[in-house]
Short mmCIF file of C-alpha atoms in Angstrom, two decimals:
data_model
loop_
_atom_site.label_atom_id
_atom_site.label_comp_id
_atom_site.label_asym_id
_atom_site.label_seq_id
_atom_site.Cartn_x
_atom_site.Cartn_y
_atom_site.Cartn_z
CA UNK A 56 44.80 -5.05 -14.59
CA UNK A 57 43.18 -8.48 -15.03
CA UNK A 58 39.55 -7.31 -15.38
CA UNK A 59 37.87 -7.14 -18.74
CA UNK A 60 37.79 -3.75 -20.42
CA UNK A 61 34.09 -3.31 -19.68
CA UNK A 62 33.10 -1.09 -16.75
CA UNK A 63 29.72 -0.14 -15.33
CA UNK A 64 29.20 3.43 -14.11
CA UNK A 65 26.32 4.43 -11.86
CA UNK A 66 25.38 6.85 -9.08
CA UNK A 67 23.41 6.26 -5.88
CA UNK A 68 21.95 8.65 -3.31
CA UNK A 69 23.32 9.03 0.21
CA UNK A 70 20.68 8.48 2.88
CA UNK A 71 22.46 10.00 5.89
CA UNK A 72 22.45 13.51 7.31
CA UNK A 73 24.86 14.79 4.64
CA UNK A 74 23.05 14.53 1.34
CA UNK A 75 24.79 13.82 -1.92
CA UNK A 76 25.54 11.03 -4.35
CA UNK A 77 28.09 8.25 -4.53
CA UNK A 78 29.58 7.76 -8.02
CA UNK A 79 30.94 4.25 -8.62
CA UNK A 80 32.85 2.42 -11.35
CA UNK A 81 32.52 -1.37 -11.32
CA UNK A 82 34.39 -3.93 -13.41
CA UNK A 83 34.17 -7.69 -14.01
CA UNK A 84 36.91 -10.09 -12.92
CA UNK A 85 37.75 -13.22 -15.00
CA UNK A 86 35.28 -15.23 -12.89
CA UNK A 87 32.49 -12.79 -13.88
CA UNK A 88 32.28 -11.39 -10.33
CA UNK A 89 31.83 -7.78 -9.25
CA UNK A 90 35.11 -5.87 -9.01
CA UNK A 91 34.74 -2.28 -7.63
CA UNK A 92 37.35 0.00 -9.21
CA UNK A 93 36.67 3.55 -7.99
CA UNK A 94 34.06 5.50 -6.04
CA UNK A 95 33.63 9.14 -5.12
CA UNK A 96 31.17 11.39 -3.25
CA UNK A 97 29.70 14.50 -4.92
CA UNK A 98 26.87 16.87 -4.10
CA UNK A 99 24.86 16.15 -7.26
CA UNK A 100 25.25 14.01 -10.38
CA UNK A 101 25.44 16.70 -13.05
CA UNK A 102 27.65 17.00 -16.13
CA UNK A 103 30.43 18.87 -14.31
CA UNK A 104 30.85 16.22 -11.59
CA UNK A 105 30.63 13.34 -14.05
CA UNK A 106 33.28 14.95 -16.27
CA UNK A 107 35.62 15.42 -13.32
CA UNK A 108 35.10 11.80 -12.20
CA UNK A 109 35.72 10.39 -15.70
CA UNK A 110 38.90 12.44 -16.10
CA UNK A 111 40.34 10.92 -12.92
CA UNK A 112 39.21 7.49 -14.07
CA UNK A 113 40.93 7.88 -17.44
CA UNK A 114 44.22 8.82 -15.80
CA UNK A 115 44.03 6.05 -13.21
CA UNK A 116 43.18 3.25 -15.65
CA UNK A 117 45.08 4.57 -18.67
CA UNK A 118 42.00 4.40 -20.87
CA UNK A 119 43.56 6.36 -23.79
CA UNK A 120 40.39 8.36 -24.58
CA UNK A 121 38.35 5.16 -24.41
CA UNK A 122 40.04 3.16 -27.18
CA UNK A 123 39.28 -0.53 -26.77
CA UNK A 124 37.06 0.18 -23.76
CA UNK A 125 33.34 -0.16 -23.09
CA UNK A 126 31.19 1.79 -20.61
CA UNK A 127 27.75 0.58 -19.49
CA UNK A 128 25.43 3.09 -17.80
CA UNK A 129 21.88 4.35 -17.62
CA UNK A 130 20.41 7.17 -19.72
CA UNK A 131 21.51 10.05 -17.48
CA UNK A 132 21.89 13.08 -19.71
CA UNK A 133 24.87 14.57 -17.84
CA UNK A 134 26.77 11.27 -17.94
CA UNK A 135 26.16 10.81 -21.67
CA UNK A 136 27.47 14.28 -22.48
CA UNK A 137 30.50 13.95 -20.18
CA UNK A 138 31.41 10.57 -21.71
CA UNK A 139 31.40 12.02 -25.23
CA UNK A 140 33.81 14.77 -24.17
CA UNK A 141 36.23 12.79 -21.98
CA UNK A 142 36.09 9.37 -23.72
CA UNK A 143 35.18 10.07 -27.35
CA UNK A 144 36.35 6.65 -28.65
CA UNK A 145 34.71 4.49 -26.00
CA UNK A 146 31.86 2.09 -26.81
CA UNK A 147 28.98 3.40 -24.70
CA UNK A 148 26.29 0.81 -23.97
CA UNK A 149 23.00 1.66 -22.30
CA UNK A 150 21.39 -0.57 -19.69
CA UNK A 151 18.55 -2.51 -21.32
CA UNK A 152 16.70 -2.72 -18.01
CA UNK A 153 16.38 1.07 -17.85
CA UNK A 154 15.29 1.13 -21.49
CA UNK A 155 12.57 -1.42 -20.72
CA UNK A 156 11.47 0.44 -17.56
CA UNK A 157 10.66 3.54 -19.63
CA UNK A 158 9.16 1.36 -22.39
CA UNK A 159 6.83 -0.42 -19.97
CA UNK A 160 5.34 2.83 -18.69
CA UNK A 161 3.70 3.32 -22.10
CA UNK A 162 3.55 -0.18 -23.60
CA UNK A 163 2.97 -2.82 -20.95
CA UNK A 164 2.08 -6.47 -21.36
CA UNK A 165 3.73 -9.88 -21.27
CA UNK A 166 4.01 -10.17 -25.05
CA UNK A 167 5.73 -6.78 -25.40
CA UNK A 168 8.11 -7.65 -22.56
CA UNK A 169 9.14 -10.99 -24.09
CA UNK A 170 9.68 -9.50 -27.55
CA UNK A 171 11.76 -6.65 -26.13
CA UNK A 172 14.16 -8.96 -24.30
CA UNK A 173 14.39 -11.25 -27.31
CA UNK A 174 15.34 -8.26 -29.44
CA UNK A 175 17.84 -6.97 -26.85
CA UNK A 176 19.60 -10.36 -26.55
CA UNK A 177 19.64 -11.10 -30.28
CA UNK A 178 23.17 -11.89 -31.42
CA UNK A 179 22.47 -11.42 -35.16
CA UNK A 180 21.12 -8.28 -36.79
CA UNK A 181 18.62 -10.29 -38.84
CA UNK A 182 17.19 -11.89 -35.71
CA UNK A 183 16.89 -8.44 -34.13
CA UNK A 184 14.96 -7.12 -37.14
CA UNK A 185 12.57 -10.08 -37.02
CA UNK A 186 11.70 -9.42 -33.38
CA UNK A 187 11.31 -5.70 -34.05
CA UNK A 188 8.94 -6.48 -36.93
CA UNK A 189 6.82 -8.52 -34.53
CA UNK A 190 6.72 -5.55 -32.16
CA UNK A 191 5.69 -3.26 -35.01
CA UNK A 192 2.82 -5.58 -35.93
CA UNK A 193 1.54 -5.43 -32.36
CA UNK A 194 2.06 -1.69 -31.85
CA UNK A 195 3.68 0.72 -34.34
CA UNK A 196 4.14 3.24 -31.54
CA UNK A 197 6.19 0.74 -29.50
CA UNK A 198 8.42 0.12 -32.51
CA UNK A 199 9.09 3.84 -32.97
CA UNK A 200 9.70 4.23 -29.24
CA UNK A 201 12.49 1.62 -29.27
CA UNK A 202 14.09 2.70 -32.55
CA UNK A 203 14.51 6.26 -31.25
CA UNK A 204 16.50 4.87 -28.26
CA UNK A 205 19.45 3.84 -30.52
CA UNK A 206 19.31 0.01 -30.62
CA UNK A 207 23.06 -0.17 -31.31
CA UNK A 208 23.63 0.82 -27.65
CA UNK A 209 21.43 -1.82 -25.98
CA UNK A 210 21.17 -4.73 -28.45
CA UNK A 211 23.78 -7.52 -28.37
CA UNK A 212 23.77 -7.83 -32.16
CA UNK A 213 25.59 -4.49 -32.48
CA UNK A 214 28.23 -5.01 -29.76
CA UNK A 215 31.86 -4.97 -30.84
CA UNK A 216 34.05 -8.08 -30.75
CA UNK A 217 37.04 -8.52 -28.45
CA UNK A 218 35.69 -7.21 -25.14
CA UNK A 219 34.50 -10.67 -23.98
CA UNK A 220 31.29 -9.33 -22.39
CA UNK A 221 27.78 -10.01 -23.67
CA UNK A 222 25.84 -8.34 -20.83
CA UNK A 223 23.08 -5.96 -21.90
CA UNK A 224 22.37 -4.71 -18.35
CA UNK A 225 24.33 -2.72 -15.80
CA UNK A 226 23.66 -5.31 -13.11
CA UNK A 227 27.15 -5.18 -11.60
CA UNK A 228 26.72 -1.53 -10.57
CA UNK A 229 23.25 -2.18 -9.17
CA UNK A 230 24.62 -5.15 -7.21
CA UNK A 231 27.34 -3.03 -5.59
CA UNK A 232 24.83 -0.30 -4.67
CA UNK A 233 22.68 -2.91 -2.92
CA UNK A 234 25.68 -4.24 -0.96
CA UNK A 235 26.58 -0.80 0.45
CA UNK A 236 22.97 0.17 1.20
CA UNK A 237 23.46 0.25 4.99
CA UNK A 238 26.78 2.08 4.63
CA UNK A 239 25.11 4.87 2.64
CA UNK A 240 22.93 5.70 5.67
CA UNK A 241 25.97 6.62 7.80
CA UNK A 242 28.24 9.71 7.89
CA UNK A 243 30.79 10.17 5.12
CA UNK A 244 33.92 8.95 6.94
CA UNK A 245 32.12 5.95 8.41
CA UNK A 246 30.65 5.07 5.02
CA UNK A 247 34.01 5.26 3.22
CA UNK A 248 35.66 3.20 5.96
CA UNK A 249 33.04 0.46 5.69
CA UNK A 250 33.48 0.32 1.91
CA UNK A 251 37.26 0.02 2.36
CA UNK A 252 36.88 -2.81 4.89
CA UNK A 253 34.42 -4.57 2.59
CA UNK A 254 36.89 -4.40 -0.28
CA UNK A 255 39.73 -5.65 1.92
CA UNK A 256 37.56 -8.58 3.02
CA UNK A 257 36.88 -9.43 -0.62
CA UNK A 258 40.61 -9.54 -1.38
CA UNK A 259 41.17 -12.06 1.39
CA UNK A 260 38.58 -14.45 -0.04
CA UNK A 261 39.60 -17.22 -2.45
CA UNK A 262 37.54 -17.48 -5.70
CA UNK A 263 38.40 -20.61 -7.77
CA UNK A 264 38.26 -20.11 -11.55
CA UNK A 265 36.37 -23.40 -12.18
CA UNK A 266 35.29 -24.99 -15.46
CA UNK A 267 32.85 -23.56 -17.96
CA UNK A 268 30.47 -26.21 -19.26
CA UNK A 269 27.43 -25.65 -21.42
CA UNK A 270 24.76 -28.23 -21.92
CA UNK A 271 22.24 -26.57 -24.29
CA UNK A 272 20.51 -28.09 -27.30
CA UNK A 273 19.33 -26.18 -30.40
CA UNK A 274 17.08 -28.81 -31.92
CA UNK A 275 16.76 -28.49 -35.70
CA UNK A 276 18.61 -25.18 -35.97
CA UNK A 277 22.05 -25.23 -37.59
CA UNK A 278 24.94 -22.75 -37.47
CA UNK A 279 28.32 -22.55 -39.12
CA UNK A 280 31.46 -22.63 -36.91
CA UNK A 281 35.02 -21.58 -37.77
CA UNK A 282 37.45 -23.02 -35.22
CA UNK A 283 40.56 -21.25 -36.52
CA UNK A 284 38.90 -17.83 -36.49
CA UNK A 285 37.08 -18.69 -33.27
CA UNK A 286 33.81 -17.56 -34.75
CA UNK A 287 30.26 -18.92 -34.88
CA UNK A 288 27.29 -17.91 -36.98
CA UNK A 289 25.26 -17.16 -33.87
CA UNK A 290 27.99 -14.62 -32.81
CA UNK A 291 27.68 -15.64 -29.15
CA UNK A 292 31.27 -16.96 -29.17
CA UNK A 293 32.47 -13.74 -30.86
CA UNK A 294 30.81 -11.44 -28.33
CA UNK A 295 31.26 -13.33 -25.05
CA UNK A 296 34.66 -14.93 -25.67
CA UNK A 297 33.39 -18.34 -24.54
CA UNK A 298 32.64 -21.10 -27.09
CA UNK A 299 28.93 -21.57 -27.61
CA UNK A 300 27.25 -24.97 -27.75
CA UNK A 301 27.69 -25.11 -31.48
CA UNK A 302 31.42 -24.41 -31.16
CA UNK A 303 31.84 -26.96 -28.37
CA UNK A 304 30.18 -29.65 -30.47
CA UNK A 305 32.58 -28.85 -33.32
CA UNK A 306 35.63 -28.83 -31.02
CA UNK A 307 34.69 -32.19 -29.49
CA UNK A 308 34.50 -33.72 -32.93
CA UNK A 309 38.14 -32.66 -33.53
CA UNK A 310 39.17 -34.25 -30.19
CA UNK A 311 40.44 -30.94 -28.78
CA UNK A 312 40.01 -29.38 -25.37
CA UNK A 313 37.34 -26.60 -25.46
CA UNK A 314 39.19 -24.78 -22.62
CA UNK A 315 41.93 -23.80 -25.00
CA UNK A 316 39.44 -21.80 -27.06
CA UNK A 317 38.25 -19.61 -24.19
CA UNK A 318 39.28 -15.94 -24.23
CA UNK A 319 42.44 -14.99 -22.30
CA UNK A 320 40.39 -12.70 -20.06
CA UNK A 321 38.97 -15.78 -18.33
CA UNK A 322 42.38 -17.31 -17.63
CA UNK A 323 44.01 -17.87 -14.26
CA UNK A 324 46.82 -15.42 -15.05
CA UNK A 325 44.39 -12.55 -15.51
CA UNK A 326 42.46 -13.60 -12.40
CA UNK A 327 45.63 -13.56 -10.27
CA UNK A 328 46.67 -10.25 -11.82
CA UNK A 329 43.39 -8.66 -10.74
CA UNK A 330 44.01 -9.45 -7.05
CA UNK A 331 47.82 -9.22 -7.07
CA UNK A 332 47.78 -5.76 -5.49
CA UNK A 333 46.47 -5.04 -2.02
CA UNK A 334 44.83 -2.13 -0.22
CA UNK A 335 47.29 -0.44 2.11
CA UNK A 336 46.25 -0.14 5.77
CA UNK A 337 45.29 3.28 7.13
CA UNK A 338 46.12 4.41 10.68
CA UNK A 339 43.35 5.60 12.97
CA UNK A 340 42.47 9.27 13.43
CA UNK A 341 44.29 9.26 16.79
CA UNK A 342 47.57 9.10 14.82
CA UNK A 343 46.65 11.73 12.27
CA UNK A 344 48.52 15.02 12.30
CA UNK A 345 46.58 18.24 12.52
CA UNK A 346 45.99 19.83 9.14
CA UNK A 347 46.96 23.45 8.54
CA UNK A 348 44.37 23.97 5.85
CA UNK A 349 41.20 25.98 6.24
CA UNK A 350 38.50 24.01 7.97
CA UNK A 351 35.87 23.07 5.38
CA UNK A 352 32.31 24.23 5.85
CA UNK A 353 29.45 21.74 5.92
CA UNK A 354 27.76 21.15 2.57
CA UNK A 355 24.74 23.20 1.64
CA UNK A 356 21.54 21.36 2.37
CA UNK A 357 19.19 21.04 -0.56
CA UNK A 358 15.71 20.88 0.89
CA UNK A 359 13.13 19.39 -1.42
CA UNK A 360 9.38 19.82 -1.21
CA UNK A 361 7.47 17.37 0.93
CA UNK A 362 8.63 14.75 3.38
CA UNK A 363 12.21 13.44 2.89
CA UNK A 364 12.23 10.12 1.05
CA UNK A 365 14.55 7.43 2.43
CA UNK A 366 13.52 4.45 0.35
CA UNK A 367 14.46 4.24 -3.28
CA UNK A 368 11.71 4.63 -5.84
CA UNK A 369 11.06 1.28 -7.46
CA UNK A 370 11.09 0.83 -11.21
CA UNK A 371 7.90 -0.29 -12.91
CA UNK A 372 9.62 -3.55 -13.85
CA UNK A 373 10.36 -4.42 -10.23
CA UNK A 374 8.00 -6.47 -8.14
CA UNK A 375 5.41 -4.54 -6.19
CA UNK A 376 4.63 -6.16 -2.83
CA UNK A 377 0.86 -6.28 -2.47
CA UNK A 378 -1.26 -6.87 0.61
CA UNK A 379 -2.50 -10.24 -0.61
CA UNK A 380 0.37 -12.65 -1.14
CA UNK A 381 0.62 -16.32 -2.02
CA UNK A 382 2.71 -18.68 0.08
CA UNK A 383 5.28 -21.10 -1.30
CA UNK A 384 2.73 -23.91 -1.50
CA UNK A 385 0.57 -21.93 -3.92
CA UNK A 386 -2.32 -21.31 -1.50
CA UNK A 387 -3.67 -17.94 -0.49
CA UNK A 388 -2.73 -16.82 3.03
CA UNK A 389 -5.57 -17.21 5.57
CA UNK A 390 -5.95 -15.50 8.95
CA UNK A 391 -6.11 -17.79 11.98
CA UNK A 392 -8.30 -15.37 13.96
CA UNK A 393 -11.21 -14.75 11.59
CA UNK A 394 -10.51 -17.42 8.92
CA UNK A 395 -10.60 -14.76 6.18
CA UNK A 396 -8.29 -14.96 3.15
CA UNK A 397 -5.90 -12.28 1.91
CA UNK A 398 -4.01 -11.54 5.15
CA UNK A 399 -2.39 -13.39 8.02
CA UNK A 400 -2.62 -13.26 11.80
CA UNK A 401 -0.07 -10.44 12.11
CA UNK A 402 -1.93 -8.12 9.73
CA UNK A 403 -5.33 -8.92 11.30
CA UNK A 404 -5.20 -5.81 13.47
CA UNK A 405 -4.56 -3.62 10.40
CA UNK A 406 -7.58 -5.16 8.67
CA UNK A 407 -9.90 -4.64 11.65
CA UNK A 408 -8.61 -1.07 12.10
CA UNK A 409 -9.49 -0.30 8.48
CA UNK A 410 -13.00 -1.71 8.93
CA UNK A 411 -13.51 0.36 12.11
CA UNK A 412 -12.53 3.51 10.19
CA UNK A 413 -15.06 2.72 7.45
CA UNK A 414 -17.83 2.14 9.99
CA UNK A 415 -17.01 5.38 11.81
CA UNK A 416 -17.23 7.26 8.49
CA UNK A 417 -20.73 5.77 8.09
CA UNK A 418 -21.72 7.30 11.48
CA UNK A 419 -21.88 3.94 13.26
CA UNK A 420 -21.78 4.02 17.05
CA UNK A 421 -19.34 1.97 19.10
CA UNK A 422 -22.14 -0.47 19.96
CA UNK A 423 -22.96 -1.01 16.28
CA UNK A 424 -19.27 -1.51 15.46
CA UNK A 425 -18.98 -4.21 18.11
CA UNK A 426 -22.08 -5.92 16.72
CA UNK A 427 -20.89 -5.81 13.10
CA UNK A 428 -17.34 -7.00 13.71
CA UNK A 429 -18.15 -9.35 16.58
CA UNK A 430 -15.63 -7.79 18.96
CA UNK A 431 -15.79 -6.80 22.62
CA UNK A 432 -14.92 -3.63 24.50
CA UNK A 433 -11.41 -4.90 25.19
CA UNK A 434 -10.85 -5.65 21.49
CA UNK A 435 -12.00 -2.18 20.46
CA UNK A 436 -9.57 -0.59 22.93
CA UNK A 437 -6.82 -2.95 21.76
CA UNK A 438 -7.09 -1.55 18.24
CA UNK A 439 -6.18 1.90 19.53
CA UNK A 440 -9.63 3.53 19.80
CA UNK A 441 -10.56 5.51 22.92
CA UNK A 442 -14.17 4.58 23.64
CA UNK A 443 -16.50 6.59 25.89
CA UNK A 444 -17.98 3.64 27.77
CA UNK A 445 -20.31 5.92 29.74
CA UNK A 446 -21.86 6.89 26.43
CA UNK A 447 -22.06 3.24 25.40
CA UNK A 448 -23.77 2.28 28.69
CA UNK A 449 -26.15 5.22 28.30
CA UNK A 450 -27.10 4.08 24.78
CA UNK A 451 -27.62 0.50 25.95
CA UNK A 452 -29.76 1.65 28.90
CA UNK A 453 -31.79 3.93 26.65
CA UNK A 454 -32.43 1.04 24.28
CA UNK A 455 -33.62 -1.16 27.14
CA UNK A 456 -35.96 1.63 28.33
CA UNK A 457 -37.32 2.02 24.80
CA UNK A 458 -37.96 -1.71 24.58
CA UNK A 459 -39.72 -1.66 27.96
CA UNK A 460 -41.84 1.35 26.98
CA UNK A 461 -42.72 -0.23 23.65
CA UNK A 462 -43.83 -3.38 25.43
CA UNK A 463 -46.07 -1.34 27.78
CA UNK A 464 -47.59 0.54 24.84
CA UNK A 465 -48.33 -2.75 23.13
CA UNK A 466 -50.27 -3.87 26.21
CA UNK A 467 -52.25 -0.61 26.34
CA UNK A 468 -53.01 -0.83 22.64
CA UNK A 469 -54.31 -4.39 23.09
CA UNK A 470 -56.59 -3.19 25.89
CA UNK A 471 -57.97 -0.41 23.70
CA UNK A 472 -58.64 -2.86 20.86
CA UNK A 473 -60.47 -5.26 23.20
CA UNK A 474 -62.56 -2.40 24.63
CA UNK A 475 -63.51 -1.24 21.12
CA UNK A 476 -64.46 -4.77 20.10
CA UNK A 477 -66.59 -5.19 23.23
CA UNK A 478 -68.38 -1.89 22.56
CA UNK A 479 -69.09 -2.92 18.97
CA UNK A 480 -70.57 -6.22 20.13
CA UNK A 481 -72.82 -4.36 22.56
CA UNK A 482 -74.02 -2.00 19.82
CA UNK A 483 -74.86 -4.90 17.51
CA UNK A 484 -76.97 -6.55 20.26
CA UNK A 485 -79.05 -3.44 21.18
CA UNK A 486 -82.13 -1.80 19.54
CA UNK A 487 -81.39 0.14 16.37
CA UNK A 488 -84.33 2.68 16.22
CA UNK A 489 -84.96 3.80 19.83
CA UNK A 490 -82.28 6.47 19.76
CA UNK A 491 -80.75 5.18 22.96
CA UNK A 492 -77.49 6.79 23.87
CA UNK A 493 -74.48 5.16 25.39
CA UNK A 494 -71.78 7.07 27.09
CA UNK A 495 -68.35 5.83 26.18
CA UNK A 496 -65.86 5.51 28.93
CA UNK A 497 -62.78 7.15 27.58
CA UNK A 498 -59.44 8.05 28.97
CA UNK A 499 -59.39 11.41 30.70
CA UNK A 500 -56.52 12.70 28.62
CA UNK A 501 -57.60 11.07 25.39
CA UNK A 502 -54.03 10.18 24.47
CA UNK A 503 -54.06 6.42 24.07
CA UNK A 504 -57.55 5.53 22.78
CA UNK A 505 -57.50 4.59 19.12
CA UNK A 506 -60.53 4.49 16.86
CA UNK A 507 -62.78 6.67 19.10
CA UNK A 508 -63.91 9.69 17.13
CA UNK A 509 -66.27 12.60 17.83
CA UNK A 510 -69.10 13.16 15.34
CA UNK A 511 -70.18 16.69 14.63
CA UNK A 512 -73.71 16.39 13.27
CA UNK A 513 -75.14 18.99 10.92
CA UNK A 514 -78.81 19.80 11.59
CA UNK A 515 -81.67 20.43 9.17
CA UNK A 516 -82.58 24.10 9.21
CA UNK A 517 -85.78 23.58 7.29
CA UNK A 518 -87.28 21.36 9.94
CA UNK A 519 -87.73 18.42 7.64
CA UNK A 520 -88.27 14.92 8.82
CA UNK A 521 -85.10 13.70 10.47
CA UNK A 522 -83.47 10.50 11.53
CA UNK A 523 -82.20 9.83 15.03
CA UNK A 524 -78.44 9.29 15.15
CA UNK A 525 -76.36 8.33 18.15
CA UNK A 526 -73.93 10.99 19.21
CA UNK A 527 -70.64 10.22 20.89
CA UNK A 528 -69.23 13.13 22.89
CA UNK A 529 -70.88 15.67 20.60
CA UNK A 530 -69.49 19.15 21.14
CA UNK A 531 -72.04 21.31 22.92
CA UNK A 532 -74.28 18.41 24.02
CA UNK A 533 -72.68 16.95 27.12
CA UNK A 534 -75.76 14.86 28.11
CA UNK A 535 -75.95 13.02 24.80
CA UNK A 536 -79.42 14.37 23.69
CA UNK A 537 -80.57 12.88 20.37
CA UNK A 538 -80.00 15.17 17.41
CA UNK A 539 -82.11 15.13 14.27
CA UNK A 540 -80.16 14.78 11.00
CA UNK A 541 -81.53 16.40 7.84
CA UNK A 542 -82.91 14.07 5.16
CA UNK A 543 -80.94 14.32 1.90
CA UNK A 544 -82.70 11.94 -0.49
CA UNK A 545 -82.52 8.32 0.63
CA UNK A 546 -79.04 8.64 2.16
CA UNK A 547 -77.76 9.89 5.48
CA UNK A 548 -74.80 12.24 5.38
CA UNK A 549 -72.69 12.98 8.41
CA UNK A 550 -69.48 14.95 8.89
CA UNK A 551 -66.84 13.96 11.44
CA UNK A 552 -64.50 16.27 13.28
CA UNK A 553 -60.83 15.31 13.67
CA UNK A 554 -59.79 15.28 17.33
CA UNK A 555 -57.30 17.87 18.55
CA UNK A 556 -54.55 15.30 19.00
CA UNK A 557 -54.38 11.67 18.08
CA UNK A 558 -51.49 9.32 18.69
CA UNK A 559 -51.12 6.29 16.49
CA UNK A 560 -48.79 3.70 17.81
CA UNK A 561 -47.28 1.62 15.10
CA UNK A 562 -44.59 -0.97 15.66
CA UNK A 563 -41.99 -0.76 12.92
CA UNK A 564 -38.94 -2.83 12.22
CA UNK A 565 -36.34 -0.78 10.42
CA UNK A 566 -33.43 -2.70 8.86
CA UNK A 567 -30.07 -0.93 8.77
CA UNK A 568 -27.84 -2.36 6.05
CA UNK A 569 -24.15 -2.32 6.89
CA UNK A 570 -21.23 -2.94 4.47
CA UNK A 571 -20.58 -6.37 6.02
CA UNK A 572 -24.04 -7.81 5.26
CA UNK A 573 -25.08 -7.96 8.93
CA UNK A 574 -28.60 -6.64 9.52
CA UNK A 575 -29.46 -4.67 12.67
CA UNK A 576 -33.07 -4.09 13.68
CA UNK A 577 -34.55 -1.33 15.81
CA UNK A 578 -38.04 -0.93 17.27
CA UNK A 579 -39.43 2.57 16.95
CA UNK A 580 -42.79 4.34 17.47
CA UNK A 581 -44.24 6.59 14.77
CA UNK A 582 -46.00 9.62 16.30
CA UNK A 583 -48.30 11.78 14.15
CA UNK A 584 -49.41 15.15 15.58
#
């Protein structure tokens, strides 16, 4: 087989009616492309199923207990234990992306992320220790967290030589899982048939080997290169199998072709050997003979709590699509309807719907919502809200009646004020000591006359010299006969009686503050009994 002896193993969930997992083994061809080797469907990815899958893989590839082989996977406990039992001599690398995903949950930040990837891609053990020391200075807990995860399984500085693969991630397996995403939503036979057709289509394609050229400068750094041993002090040539920039500079000085120093795994012979075999065609089910075996039962359905999840849970390191996005020109998206930033014309309805919900929680009526948001009846119905327009019309009519009544009360109050002022002017112009009485023309019901009060006068029982005081509607003296008030020193004391009912009309403007900064005003009457 022409692929390099480095395989990526991973499992992915089936999203169709039959639940389960698809176990895959992916290799790398000499052109560093994805090369699917084997795949299988199981009910769950536990130690037993992984062990069975690896045993078949060892027999099919002739792995010899893993000697001279490398396996890249995530940190699944069942897979790690099965690999130790079936392939005890294999070099087991762990995906650095999964290591960082767990690391970021506790220790996030740009500086920690950059130092982690520098440490993971260090080709020399001394360089790795320097980056780890920087991490320890920032956070001792982060340093302990990474050292417990066995750095020899995810750092390039500890990889063995001869495998011609410097990858620290299991990206080839993730890439294949993304390609067959739609196929995993279909029934088992349809899914397997689509994967087979996809592989057959890949074999028909032509992939040229091409030239490997590197144009990288190291500045003032210097490294030692051994052309005969095909080794460099940076160890990138030793691990990847391709001459690094330092090696290429040395080879060019000797007037040799750098292509002759590339590992054999990148050669045309190995590339042709990888695709020399073909996938045999399979006849349709109309030509299949009936099987005499017992008909298999459908798999047991494992029902989990809650609503079934179709989408894959994203890692913390993956991008999270937020509501507010930035376009390619670097400017924030702006809505064409309301000219607000943070959303576009398509998501305008979602924004307005959210604002309507907030206003309804604040006990706003449909009329107030239309005023705040500046929308009409048709717009409110367009956003999916059933509006009782009879109730809206009733509220609007009631408000108009209240405004009309308030205007009438204002007129009546002005009349009462003018009448009181006229009465006061007449009192000031008359005689002060003749005890003349004046009957006040009041309203029969006494509901809308303000400032007119009845005076209950206390008499002098001792018959002392009194002072004449005008009486206005004195209780018990309907004709307005003068009443003598007792003399208490040099001052006159009188006691007033509060009428049975008095209505004070006061015009208030109450401001209702809404979350959008739009003020609404209402006219109300304050009634005191």
